Short mmCIF file of C-alpha atoms in Angstrom, two decimals:
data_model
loop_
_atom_site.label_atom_id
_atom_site.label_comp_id
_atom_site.label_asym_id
_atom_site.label_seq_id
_atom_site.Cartn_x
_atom_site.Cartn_y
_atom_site.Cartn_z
CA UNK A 20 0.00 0.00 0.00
CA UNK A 21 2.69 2.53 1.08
CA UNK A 22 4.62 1.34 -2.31
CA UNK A 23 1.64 2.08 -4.11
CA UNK A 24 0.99 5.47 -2.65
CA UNK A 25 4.43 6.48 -2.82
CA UNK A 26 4.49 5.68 -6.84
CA UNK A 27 1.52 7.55 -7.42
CA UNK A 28 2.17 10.54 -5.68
CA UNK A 29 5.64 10.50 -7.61
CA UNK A 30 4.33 10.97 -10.77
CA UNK A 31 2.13 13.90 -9.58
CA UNK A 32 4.90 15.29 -7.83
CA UNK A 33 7.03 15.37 -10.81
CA UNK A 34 4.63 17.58 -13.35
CA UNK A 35 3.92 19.51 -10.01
CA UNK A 36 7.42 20.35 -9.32
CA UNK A 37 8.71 19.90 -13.12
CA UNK A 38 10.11 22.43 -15.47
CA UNK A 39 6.50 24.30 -16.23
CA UNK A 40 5.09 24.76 -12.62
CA UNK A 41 8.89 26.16 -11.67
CA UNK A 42 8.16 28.41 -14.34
CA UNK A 43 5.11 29.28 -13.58
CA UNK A 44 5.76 30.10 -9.69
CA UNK A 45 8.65 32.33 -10.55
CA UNK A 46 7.65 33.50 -13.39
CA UNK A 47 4.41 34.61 -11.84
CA UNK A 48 6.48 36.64 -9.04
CA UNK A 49 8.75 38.51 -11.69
CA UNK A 50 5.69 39.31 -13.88
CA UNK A 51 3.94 40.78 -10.92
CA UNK A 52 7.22 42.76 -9.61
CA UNK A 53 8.37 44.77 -12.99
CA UNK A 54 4.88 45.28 -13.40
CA UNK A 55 4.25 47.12 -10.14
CA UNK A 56 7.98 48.58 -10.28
CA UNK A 57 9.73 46.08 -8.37
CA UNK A 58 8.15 47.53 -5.23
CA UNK A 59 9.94 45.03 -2.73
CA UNK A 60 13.14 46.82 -3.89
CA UNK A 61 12.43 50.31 -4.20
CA UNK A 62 9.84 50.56 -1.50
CA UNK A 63 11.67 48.39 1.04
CA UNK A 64 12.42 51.27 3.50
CA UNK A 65 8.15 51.94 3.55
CA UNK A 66 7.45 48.43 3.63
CA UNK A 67 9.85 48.00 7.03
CA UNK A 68 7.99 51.52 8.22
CA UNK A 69 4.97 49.97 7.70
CA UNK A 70 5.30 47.05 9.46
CA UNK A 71 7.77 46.52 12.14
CA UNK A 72 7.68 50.16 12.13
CA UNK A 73 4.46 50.37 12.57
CA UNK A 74 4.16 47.75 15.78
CA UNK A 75 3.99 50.60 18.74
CA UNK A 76 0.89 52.27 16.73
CA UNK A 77 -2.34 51.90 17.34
CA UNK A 78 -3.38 50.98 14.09
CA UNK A 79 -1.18 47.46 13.99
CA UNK A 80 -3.32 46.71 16.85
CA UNK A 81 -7.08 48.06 15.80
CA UNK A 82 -9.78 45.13 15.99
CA UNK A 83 -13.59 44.92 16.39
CA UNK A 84 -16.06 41.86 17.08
CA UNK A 85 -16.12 40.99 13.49
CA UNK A 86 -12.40 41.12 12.46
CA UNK A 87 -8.54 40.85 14.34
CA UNK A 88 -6.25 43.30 14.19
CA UNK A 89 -3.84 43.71 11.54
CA UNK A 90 -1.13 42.76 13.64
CA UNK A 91 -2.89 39.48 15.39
CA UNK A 92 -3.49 39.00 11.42
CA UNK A 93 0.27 39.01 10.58
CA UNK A 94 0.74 36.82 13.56
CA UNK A 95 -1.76 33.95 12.44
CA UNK A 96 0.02 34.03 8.74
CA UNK A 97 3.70 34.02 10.47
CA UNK A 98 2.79 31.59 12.57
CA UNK A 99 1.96 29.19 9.68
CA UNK A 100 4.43 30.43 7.37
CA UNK A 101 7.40 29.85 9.81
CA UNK A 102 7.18 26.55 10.53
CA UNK A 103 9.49 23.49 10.17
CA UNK A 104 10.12 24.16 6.19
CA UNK A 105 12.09 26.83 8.58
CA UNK A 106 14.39 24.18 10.13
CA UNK A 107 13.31 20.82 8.59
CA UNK A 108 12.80 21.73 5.24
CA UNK A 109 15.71 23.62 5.26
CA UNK A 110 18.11 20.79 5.95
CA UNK A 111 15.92 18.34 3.58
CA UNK A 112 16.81 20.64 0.53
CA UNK A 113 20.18 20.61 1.32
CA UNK A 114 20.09 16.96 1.44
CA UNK A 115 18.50 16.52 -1.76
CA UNK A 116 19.83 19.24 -3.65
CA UNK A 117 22.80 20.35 -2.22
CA UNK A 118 23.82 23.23 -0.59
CA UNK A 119 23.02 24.87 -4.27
CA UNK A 120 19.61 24.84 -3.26
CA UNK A 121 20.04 27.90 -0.74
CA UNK A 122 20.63 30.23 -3.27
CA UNK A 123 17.80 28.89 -5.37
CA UNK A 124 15.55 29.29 -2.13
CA UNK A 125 16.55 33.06 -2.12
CA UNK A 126 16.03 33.73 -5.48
CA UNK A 127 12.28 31.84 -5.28
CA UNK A 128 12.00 34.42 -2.05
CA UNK A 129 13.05 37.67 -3.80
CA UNK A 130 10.30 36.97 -6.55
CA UNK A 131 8.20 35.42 -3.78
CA UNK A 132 8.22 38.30 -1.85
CA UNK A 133 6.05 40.72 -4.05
CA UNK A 134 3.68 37.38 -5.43
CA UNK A 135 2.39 37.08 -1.46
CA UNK A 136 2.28 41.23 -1.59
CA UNK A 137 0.38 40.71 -4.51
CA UNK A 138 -1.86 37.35 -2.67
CA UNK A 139 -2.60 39.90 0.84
CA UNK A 140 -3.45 42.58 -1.06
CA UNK A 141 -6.10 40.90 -3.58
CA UNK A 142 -7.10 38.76 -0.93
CA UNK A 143 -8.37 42.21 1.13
CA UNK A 144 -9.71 44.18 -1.91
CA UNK A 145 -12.23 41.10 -3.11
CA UNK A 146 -12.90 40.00 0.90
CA UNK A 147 -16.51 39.69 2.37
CA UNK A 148 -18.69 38.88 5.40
CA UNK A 149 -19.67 35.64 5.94
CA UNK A 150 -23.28 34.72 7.92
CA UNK A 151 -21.49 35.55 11.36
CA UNK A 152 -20.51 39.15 9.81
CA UNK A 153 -16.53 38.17 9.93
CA UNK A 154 -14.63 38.71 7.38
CA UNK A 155 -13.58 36.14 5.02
CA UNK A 156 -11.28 36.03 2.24
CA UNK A 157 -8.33 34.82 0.05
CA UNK A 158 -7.86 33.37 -3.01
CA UNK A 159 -11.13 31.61 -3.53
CA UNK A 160 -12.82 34.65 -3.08
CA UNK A 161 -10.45 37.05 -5.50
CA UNK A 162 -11.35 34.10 -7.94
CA UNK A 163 -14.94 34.31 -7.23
CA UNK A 164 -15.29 38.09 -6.81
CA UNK A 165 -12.48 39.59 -8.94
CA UNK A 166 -12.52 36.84 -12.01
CA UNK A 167 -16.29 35.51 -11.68
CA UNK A 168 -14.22 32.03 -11.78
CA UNK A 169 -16.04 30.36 -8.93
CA UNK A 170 -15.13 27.15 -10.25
CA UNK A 171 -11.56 27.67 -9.66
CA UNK A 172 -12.35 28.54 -6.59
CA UNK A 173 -14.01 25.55 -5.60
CA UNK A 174 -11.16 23.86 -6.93
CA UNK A 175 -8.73 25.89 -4.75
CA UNK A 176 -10.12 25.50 -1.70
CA UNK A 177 -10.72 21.67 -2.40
CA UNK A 178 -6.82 21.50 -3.01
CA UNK A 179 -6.41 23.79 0.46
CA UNK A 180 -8.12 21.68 2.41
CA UNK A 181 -5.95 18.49 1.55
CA UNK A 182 -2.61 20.85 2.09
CA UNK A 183 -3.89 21.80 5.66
CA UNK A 184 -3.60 18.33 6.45
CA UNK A 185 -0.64 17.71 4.85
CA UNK A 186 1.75 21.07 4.88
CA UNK A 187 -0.27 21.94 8.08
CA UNK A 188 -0.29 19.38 9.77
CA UNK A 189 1.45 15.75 9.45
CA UNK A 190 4.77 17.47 8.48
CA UNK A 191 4.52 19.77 11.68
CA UNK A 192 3.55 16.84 14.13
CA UNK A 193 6.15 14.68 12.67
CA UNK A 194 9.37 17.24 13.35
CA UNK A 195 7.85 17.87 16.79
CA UNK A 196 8.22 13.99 17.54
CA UNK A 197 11.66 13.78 15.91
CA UNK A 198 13.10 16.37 17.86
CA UNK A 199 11.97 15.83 20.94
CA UNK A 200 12.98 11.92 19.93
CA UNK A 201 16.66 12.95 19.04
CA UNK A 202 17.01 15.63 21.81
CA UNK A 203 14.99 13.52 24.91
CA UNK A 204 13.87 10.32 23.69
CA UNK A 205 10.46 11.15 23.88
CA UNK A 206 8.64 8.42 22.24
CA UNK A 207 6.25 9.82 19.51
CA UNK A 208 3.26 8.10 20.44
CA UNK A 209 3.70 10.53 23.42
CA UNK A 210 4.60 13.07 21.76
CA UNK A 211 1.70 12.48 19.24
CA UNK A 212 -0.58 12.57 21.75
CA UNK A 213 0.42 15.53 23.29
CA UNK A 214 0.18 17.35 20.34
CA UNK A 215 -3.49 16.62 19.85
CA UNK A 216 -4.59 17.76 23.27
CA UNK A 217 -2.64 21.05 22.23
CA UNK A 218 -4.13 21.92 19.31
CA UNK A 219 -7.72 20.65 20.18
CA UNK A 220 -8.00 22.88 22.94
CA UNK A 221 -6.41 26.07 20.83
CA UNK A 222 -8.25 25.49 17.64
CA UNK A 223 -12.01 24.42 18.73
CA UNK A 224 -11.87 27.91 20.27
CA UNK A 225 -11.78 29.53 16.28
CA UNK A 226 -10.12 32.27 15.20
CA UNK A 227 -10.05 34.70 17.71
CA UNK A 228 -7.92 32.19 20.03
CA UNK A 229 -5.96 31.15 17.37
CA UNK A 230 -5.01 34.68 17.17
CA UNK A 231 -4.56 34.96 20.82
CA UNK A 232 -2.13 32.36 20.93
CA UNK A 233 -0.08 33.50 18.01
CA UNK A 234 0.36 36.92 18.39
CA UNK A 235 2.33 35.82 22.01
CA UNK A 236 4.11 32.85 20.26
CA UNK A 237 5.57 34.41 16.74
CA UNK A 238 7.75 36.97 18.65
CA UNK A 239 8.67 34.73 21.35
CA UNK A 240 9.69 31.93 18.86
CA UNK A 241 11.16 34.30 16.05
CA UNK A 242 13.51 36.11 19.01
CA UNK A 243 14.75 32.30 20.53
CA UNK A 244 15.92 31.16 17.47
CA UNK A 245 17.49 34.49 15.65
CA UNK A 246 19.48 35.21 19.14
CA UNK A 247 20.53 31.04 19.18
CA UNK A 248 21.39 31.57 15.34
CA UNK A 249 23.59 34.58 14.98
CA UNK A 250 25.70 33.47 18.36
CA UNK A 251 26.26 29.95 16.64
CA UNK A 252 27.39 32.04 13.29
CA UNK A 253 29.58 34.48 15.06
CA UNK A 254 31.21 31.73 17.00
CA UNK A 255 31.62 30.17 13.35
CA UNK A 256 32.35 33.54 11.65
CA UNK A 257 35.49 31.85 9.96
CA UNK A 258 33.87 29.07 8.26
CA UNK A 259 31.67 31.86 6.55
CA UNK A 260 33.08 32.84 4.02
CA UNK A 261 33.64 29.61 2.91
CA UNK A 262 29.92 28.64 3.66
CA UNK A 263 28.75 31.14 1.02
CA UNK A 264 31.17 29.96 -1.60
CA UNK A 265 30.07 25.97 -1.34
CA UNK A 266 26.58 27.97 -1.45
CA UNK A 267 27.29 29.61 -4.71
CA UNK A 268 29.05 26.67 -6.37
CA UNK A 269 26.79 24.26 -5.72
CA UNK A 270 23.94 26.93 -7.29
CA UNK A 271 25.71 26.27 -10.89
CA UNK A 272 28.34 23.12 -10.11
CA UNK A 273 26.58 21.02 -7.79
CA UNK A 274 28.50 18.52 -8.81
CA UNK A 275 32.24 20.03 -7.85
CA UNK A 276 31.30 20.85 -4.47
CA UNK A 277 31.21 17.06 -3.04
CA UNK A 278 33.84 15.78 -5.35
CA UNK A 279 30.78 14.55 -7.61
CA UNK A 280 30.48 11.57 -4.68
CA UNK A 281 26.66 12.86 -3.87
CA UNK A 282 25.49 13.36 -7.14
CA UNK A 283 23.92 16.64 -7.07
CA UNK A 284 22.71 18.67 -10.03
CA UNK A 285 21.62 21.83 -10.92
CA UNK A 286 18.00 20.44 -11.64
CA UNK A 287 17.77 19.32 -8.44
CA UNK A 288 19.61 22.07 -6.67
CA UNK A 289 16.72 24.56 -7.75
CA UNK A 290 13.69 21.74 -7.71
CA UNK A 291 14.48 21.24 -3.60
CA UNK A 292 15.36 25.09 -3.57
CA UNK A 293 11.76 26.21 -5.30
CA UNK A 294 10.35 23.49 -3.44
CA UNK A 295 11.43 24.03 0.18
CA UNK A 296 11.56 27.83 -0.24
CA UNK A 297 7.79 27.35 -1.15
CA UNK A 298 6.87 25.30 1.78
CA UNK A 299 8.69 27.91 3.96
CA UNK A 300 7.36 30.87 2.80
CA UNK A 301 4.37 29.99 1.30
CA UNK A 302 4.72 32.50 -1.39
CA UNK A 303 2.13 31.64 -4.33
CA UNK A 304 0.54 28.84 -2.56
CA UNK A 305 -2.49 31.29 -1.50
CA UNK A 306 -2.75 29.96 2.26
CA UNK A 307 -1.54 33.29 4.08
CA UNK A 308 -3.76 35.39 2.67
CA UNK A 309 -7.07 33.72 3.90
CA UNK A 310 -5.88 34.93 7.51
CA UNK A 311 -4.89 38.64 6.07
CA UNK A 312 -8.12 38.90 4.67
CA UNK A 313 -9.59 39.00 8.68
CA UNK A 314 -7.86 42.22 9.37
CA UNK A 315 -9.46 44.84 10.94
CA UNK A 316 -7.10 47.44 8.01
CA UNK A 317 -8.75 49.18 5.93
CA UNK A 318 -6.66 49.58 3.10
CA UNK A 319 -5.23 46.61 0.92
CA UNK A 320 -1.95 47.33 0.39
CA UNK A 321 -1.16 48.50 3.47
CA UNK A 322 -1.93 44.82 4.88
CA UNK A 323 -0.33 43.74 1.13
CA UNK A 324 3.23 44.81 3.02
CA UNK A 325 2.87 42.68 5.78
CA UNK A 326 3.36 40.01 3.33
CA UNK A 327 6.22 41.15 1.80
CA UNK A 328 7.73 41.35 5.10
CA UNK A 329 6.40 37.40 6.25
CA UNK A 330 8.72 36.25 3.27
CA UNK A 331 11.54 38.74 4.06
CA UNK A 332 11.29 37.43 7.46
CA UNK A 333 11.01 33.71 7.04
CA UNK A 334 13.53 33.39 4.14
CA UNK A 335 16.07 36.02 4.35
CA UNK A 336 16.63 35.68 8.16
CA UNK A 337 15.47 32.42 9.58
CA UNK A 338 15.95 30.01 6.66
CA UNK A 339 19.28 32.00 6.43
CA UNK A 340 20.32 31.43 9.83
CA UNK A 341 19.34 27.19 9.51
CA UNK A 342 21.12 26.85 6.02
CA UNK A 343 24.42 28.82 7.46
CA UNK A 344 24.88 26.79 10.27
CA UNK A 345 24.18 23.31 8.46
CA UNK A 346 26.64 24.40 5.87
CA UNK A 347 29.43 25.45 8.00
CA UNK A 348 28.77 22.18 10.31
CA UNK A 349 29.43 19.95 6.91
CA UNK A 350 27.16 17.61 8.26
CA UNK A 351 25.31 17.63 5.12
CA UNK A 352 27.78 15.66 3.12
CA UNK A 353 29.06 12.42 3.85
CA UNK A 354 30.33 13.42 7.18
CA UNK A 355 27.09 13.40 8.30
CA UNK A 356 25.48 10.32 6.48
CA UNK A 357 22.27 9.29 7.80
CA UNK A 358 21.66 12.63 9.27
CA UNK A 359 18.35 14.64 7.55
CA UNK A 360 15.08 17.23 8.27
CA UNK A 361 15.73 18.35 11.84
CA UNK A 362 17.97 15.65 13.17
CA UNK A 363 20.51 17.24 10.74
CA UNK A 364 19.58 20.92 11.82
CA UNK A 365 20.04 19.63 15.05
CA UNK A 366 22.91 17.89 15.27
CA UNK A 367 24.68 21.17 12.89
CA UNK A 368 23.57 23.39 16.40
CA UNK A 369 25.21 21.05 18.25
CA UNK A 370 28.13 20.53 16.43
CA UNK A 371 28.88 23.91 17.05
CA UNK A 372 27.99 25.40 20.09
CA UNK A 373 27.23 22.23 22.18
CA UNK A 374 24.11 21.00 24.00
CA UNK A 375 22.37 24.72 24.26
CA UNK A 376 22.46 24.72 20.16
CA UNK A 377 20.95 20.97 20.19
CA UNK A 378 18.10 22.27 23.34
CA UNK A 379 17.81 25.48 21.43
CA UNK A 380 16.85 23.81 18.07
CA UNK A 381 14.29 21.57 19.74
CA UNK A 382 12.76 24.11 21.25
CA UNK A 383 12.51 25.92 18.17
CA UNK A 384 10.82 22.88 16.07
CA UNK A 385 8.73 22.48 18.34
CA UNK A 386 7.07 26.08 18.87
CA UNK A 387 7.29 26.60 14.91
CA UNK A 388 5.43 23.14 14.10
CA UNK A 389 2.80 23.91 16.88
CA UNK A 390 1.98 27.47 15.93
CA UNK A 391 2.29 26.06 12.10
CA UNK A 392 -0.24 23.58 13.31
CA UNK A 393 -2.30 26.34 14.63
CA UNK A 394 -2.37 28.59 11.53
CA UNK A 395 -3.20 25.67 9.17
CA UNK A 396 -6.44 24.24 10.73
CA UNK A 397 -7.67 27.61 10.33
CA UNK A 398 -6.78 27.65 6.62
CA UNK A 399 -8.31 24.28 6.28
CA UNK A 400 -11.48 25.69 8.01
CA UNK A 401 -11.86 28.96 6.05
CA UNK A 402 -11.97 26.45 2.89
CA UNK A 403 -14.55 24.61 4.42
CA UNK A 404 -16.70 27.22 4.68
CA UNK A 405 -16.10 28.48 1.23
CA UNK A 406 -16.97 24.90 0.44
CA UNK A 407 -20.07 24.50 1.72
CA UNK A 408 -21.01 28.55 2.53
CA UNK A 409 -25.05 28.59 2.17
CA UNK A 410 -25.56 25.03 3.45
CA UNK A 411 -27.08 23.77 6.55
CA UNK A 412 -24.51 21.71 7.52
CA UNK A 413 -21.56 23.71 7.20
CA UNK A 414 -20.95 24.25 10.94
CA UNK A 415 -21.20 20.60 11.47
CA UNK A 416 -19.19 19.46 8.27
CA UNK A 417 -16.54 22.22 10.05
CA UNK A 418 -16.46 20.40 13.42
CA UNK A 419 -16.11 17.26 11.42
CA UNK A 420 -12.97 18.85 9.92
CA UNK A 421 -11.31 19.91 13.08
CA UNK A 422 -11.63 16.61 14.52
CA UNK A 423 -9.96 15.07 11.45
CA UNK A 424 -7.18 17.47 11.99
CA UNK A 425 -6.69 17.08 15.34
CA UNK A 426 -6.47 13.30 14.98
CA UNK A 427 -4.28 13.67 11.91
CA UNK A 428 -1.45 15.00 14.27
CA UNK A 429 -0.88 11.77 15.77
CA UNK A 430 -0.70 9.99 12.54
CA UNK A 431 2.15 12.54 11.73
CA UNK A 432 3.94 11.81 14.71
CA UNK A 433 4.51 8.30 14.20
CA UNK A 434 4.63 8.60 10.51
CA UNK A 435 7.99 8.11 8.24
CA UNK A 436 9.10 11.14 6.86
CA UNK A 437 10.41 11.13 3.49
CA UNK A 438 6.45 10.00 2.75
CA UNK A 439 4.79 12.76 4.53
CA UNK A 440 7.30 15.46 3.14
CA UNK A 441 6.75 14.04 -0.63
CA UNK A 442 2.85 14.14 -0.37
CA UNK A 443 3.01 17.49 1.09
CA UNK A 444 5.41 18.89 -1.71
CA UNK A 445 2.49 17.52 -4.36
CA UNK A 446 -0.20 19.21 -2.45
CA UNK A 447 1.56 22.88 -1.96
CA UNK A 448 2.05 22.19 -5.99
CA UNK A 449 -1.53 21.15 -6.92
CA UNK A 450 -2.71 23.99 -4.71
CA UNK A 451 0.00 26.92 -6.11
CA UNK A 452 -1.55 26.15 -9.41
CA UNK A 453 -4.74 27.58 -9.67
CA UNK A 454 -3.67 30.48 -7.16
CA UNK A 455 -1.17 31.23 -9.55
CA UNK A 456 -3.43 31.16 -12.47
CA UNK A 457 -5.27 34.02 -10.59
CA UNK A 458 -2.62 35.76 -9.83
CA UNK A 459 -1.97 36.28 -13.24
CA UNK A 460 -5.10 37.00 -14.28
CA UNK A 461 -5.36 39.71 -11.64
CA UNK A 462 -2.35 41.33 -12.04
CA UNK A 463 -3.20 44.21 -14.01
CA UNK A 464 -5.47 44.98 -10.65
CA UNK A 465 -2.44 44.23 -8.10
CA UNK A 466 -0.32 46.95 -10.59
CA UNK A 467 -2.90 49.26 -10.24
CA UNK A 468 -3.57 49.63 -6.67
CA UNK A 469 -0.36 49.12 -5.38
CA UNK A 470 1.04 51.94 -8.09
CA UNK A 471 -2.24 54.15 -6.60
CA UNK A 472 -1.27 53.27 -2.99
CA UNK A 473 2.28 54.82 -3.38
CA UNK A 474 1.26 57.68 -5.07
CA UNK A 475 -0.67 59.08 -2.52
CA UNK A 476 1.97 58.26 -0.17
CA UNK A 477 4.22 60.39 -2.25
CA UNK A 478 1.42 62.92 -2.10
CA UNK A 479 0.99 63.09 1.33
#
């Protein structure tokens, strides 16, 4: 059965990740930034203002009874977007892809950043109220609303749902349980177990707890493991240099950087790269902007920057930070045969600066996974409800959902992982397809309001 699952979901995952959908994800982000000006270049300096900047005003933290503030907003989309594809995935594409694959990660990021700009900001402008008067949105709605394309939609939100479970939510349990197995020998059944309690308690208490618990847990988590990561570089500051070259080389020579013993290539270096960089950041997969669109902000773009920053954030520092150290530890090569996903991130921490970088990365996996965890369900929720929006039984088919995912963590926990990481790369493909599609189709609309937004600001 496994066999069979594992065959099938290969061939998907190869026309997912192949040539044309690599294509099509960055090609969608460069369309959309030298249309709008390259905006996550020449605005940067407004786009830091307006966020981080922006985090001891009033206005980052403005909510009423039917929405959560922009910031708690932010929060809920960090908290899914940096995740283990943070720590885990980092060290898997190095595995697979060689240490090539960092640079191909940045370069999905750059383009990425302005495609989830371009995701927020639709995501507000074509928003609604659902039958509770929240607000809803995200891609199936900018489908729906801005491109009368319900049916893609549907489809969307159909290919959501399955991602929640698997992106969301067996990948996240499962690098809880091996951490806490490599660092304490925790059993994962335990672990597993745990984990459900967790999030049943958080995420039967909807979106407004969900928000509660993230908005404390994003700067807590983000603040551990930047602080544990630039110490371990600085103490390391002479194997930089070098770090960055294998980096570079193995972006065009894969090959030369291991002696050819590994067999990287350059297909593979930006596949696991795209990939990874993907699952990290999320850009162009559509998930983060279904939590942007309950903001109490009243302006698009405005919440539009806060995803420029998530990907500036989760790529350019803490993806940085995991792919520096594992590179200077050379525990990806040979030396560290065996080692992979965070037992590798792991073990590079503690290679380096002892048991605090081994307690420091545990503690890490685990608070990204869980708030991951957190984020997702509500994802998978939100498509729900787009599913089945007018019917009777949406509240229960809901409930039925949450218990699903709930349960679903334990079968990640005690699942393999090479399985669970290969299904969840087909499902952040099948579901980055018809966002992208969208995307496209709207980005004469993204041009126009972000060029309008800046103008003012110019103005003003």
């Amino acid at each position: 059965m496994v066999q069979t699952i594992e065959s099938v979901n290969g061939i998907i995952n190869g026309f997912v990740w192949g040539p044309v959908m690599l294509a099509l994800l960055v090609g969608t982000g460069i369309l959309l930034t030298v249309m709008a000006g390259f905006p996550q270049i020449t605005k940067l300096g407004t786009i830091m203002k307006s966020t981080v900047g922006s985090l001891f005003g009033q206005d980052a933290h403005k909510k009423d009874e039917a929405s959560i503030s922009p910031y708690q907003a932010v929060a809920t989309a960090l908290a899914s977007t940096v995740g283990t594809g943070n720590i885990t995935g980092v060290a898997t594409a190095i595995v697979a892809g060689g240490p090539g694959a960092v640079f191909w990660m940045w370069i999905s990021a750059l383009f990425g950043t302005m495609t989830k700009f371009a995701e927020v900001t639709l995501a507000v402008k074509f928003r609604q109220k659902n039958e509770k008067g929240e607000w809803v949105g995200g891609p199936m709605y900018y489908m729906e609303n801005g491109l009368n394309m319900k049916w893609l939609g549907v489809i969307f939100a159909c290919f959501a749902t399955l991602a929640s479970f698997g992106i969301g939510n067996m990948t996240q349990a499962n690098s809880i349980a091996a951490a806490l197995q490599q660092t304490l020998h925790i059993d994962p059944k335990i672990t597993g177990a745990i984990i459900m309690v967790i999030v049943a308690v958080v995420i039967l208490g909807g979106i407004k707890r969900i928000a509660q618990v993230t908005e404390k847990l994003v700067p807590v988590m983000g603040v551990i493991y930047v602080a544990l990561g630039v110490i371990t570089i600085v103490m390391n500051a002479g194997k930089l240099p070098a770090a960055f070259a294998v980096i570079f080389q193995g972006a065009f020579n894969p090959s030369a950087v291991a002696g050819g013993v590994l067999g990287y290539t350059i297909m593979n270096a930006i596949r696991f790269g795209f990939a990874r960089g993907v699952f990290s950041n999320e850009a162009g997969l559509g998930s983060a902007p279904i939590a942007h669109a309950a903001s109490s902000t009243d302006n698009p773009v405005k919440q539009g920057m806060w995803g420029a920053f998530e990907v500036i954030f989760d790529t350019f520092i803490i993806c940085t930070i995991t792919a520096l150290v594992v590179v200077m530890s050379g525990l990806w090569g040979p030396e560290g045969a065996g080692l992979d996903g965070a037992a590798l991130s792991i073990a590079a921490f503690q290679n380096s600066v002892g048991i605090f970088g081994a307690a420091g990365v545990t503690i890490g996996t685990v608070l990204f996974a869980l708030s991951t965890l957190l984020g997702w369900s509500y994802y998978g929720e939100k498509s729900i409800e787009y599913l089945f929006k007018g019917s009777s039984i949406v509240g229960g088919v809901k409930l039925g959902y949450k218990i699903v995912f709930i349960l679903l963590t334990f079968v990640g926990s005690i699942g393999g992982l090479k399985l669970i990481w290969d299904i969840a790369d087909t499902l952040n493909g099948l579901m980055a397809i018809p966002n992208l599609i969208a995307l496209i189709l709207l980005s004469g609309t993204v041009t126009k309001l972000v060029k309008e937004y800046f103008r003012e600001q110019k103005k003003a």
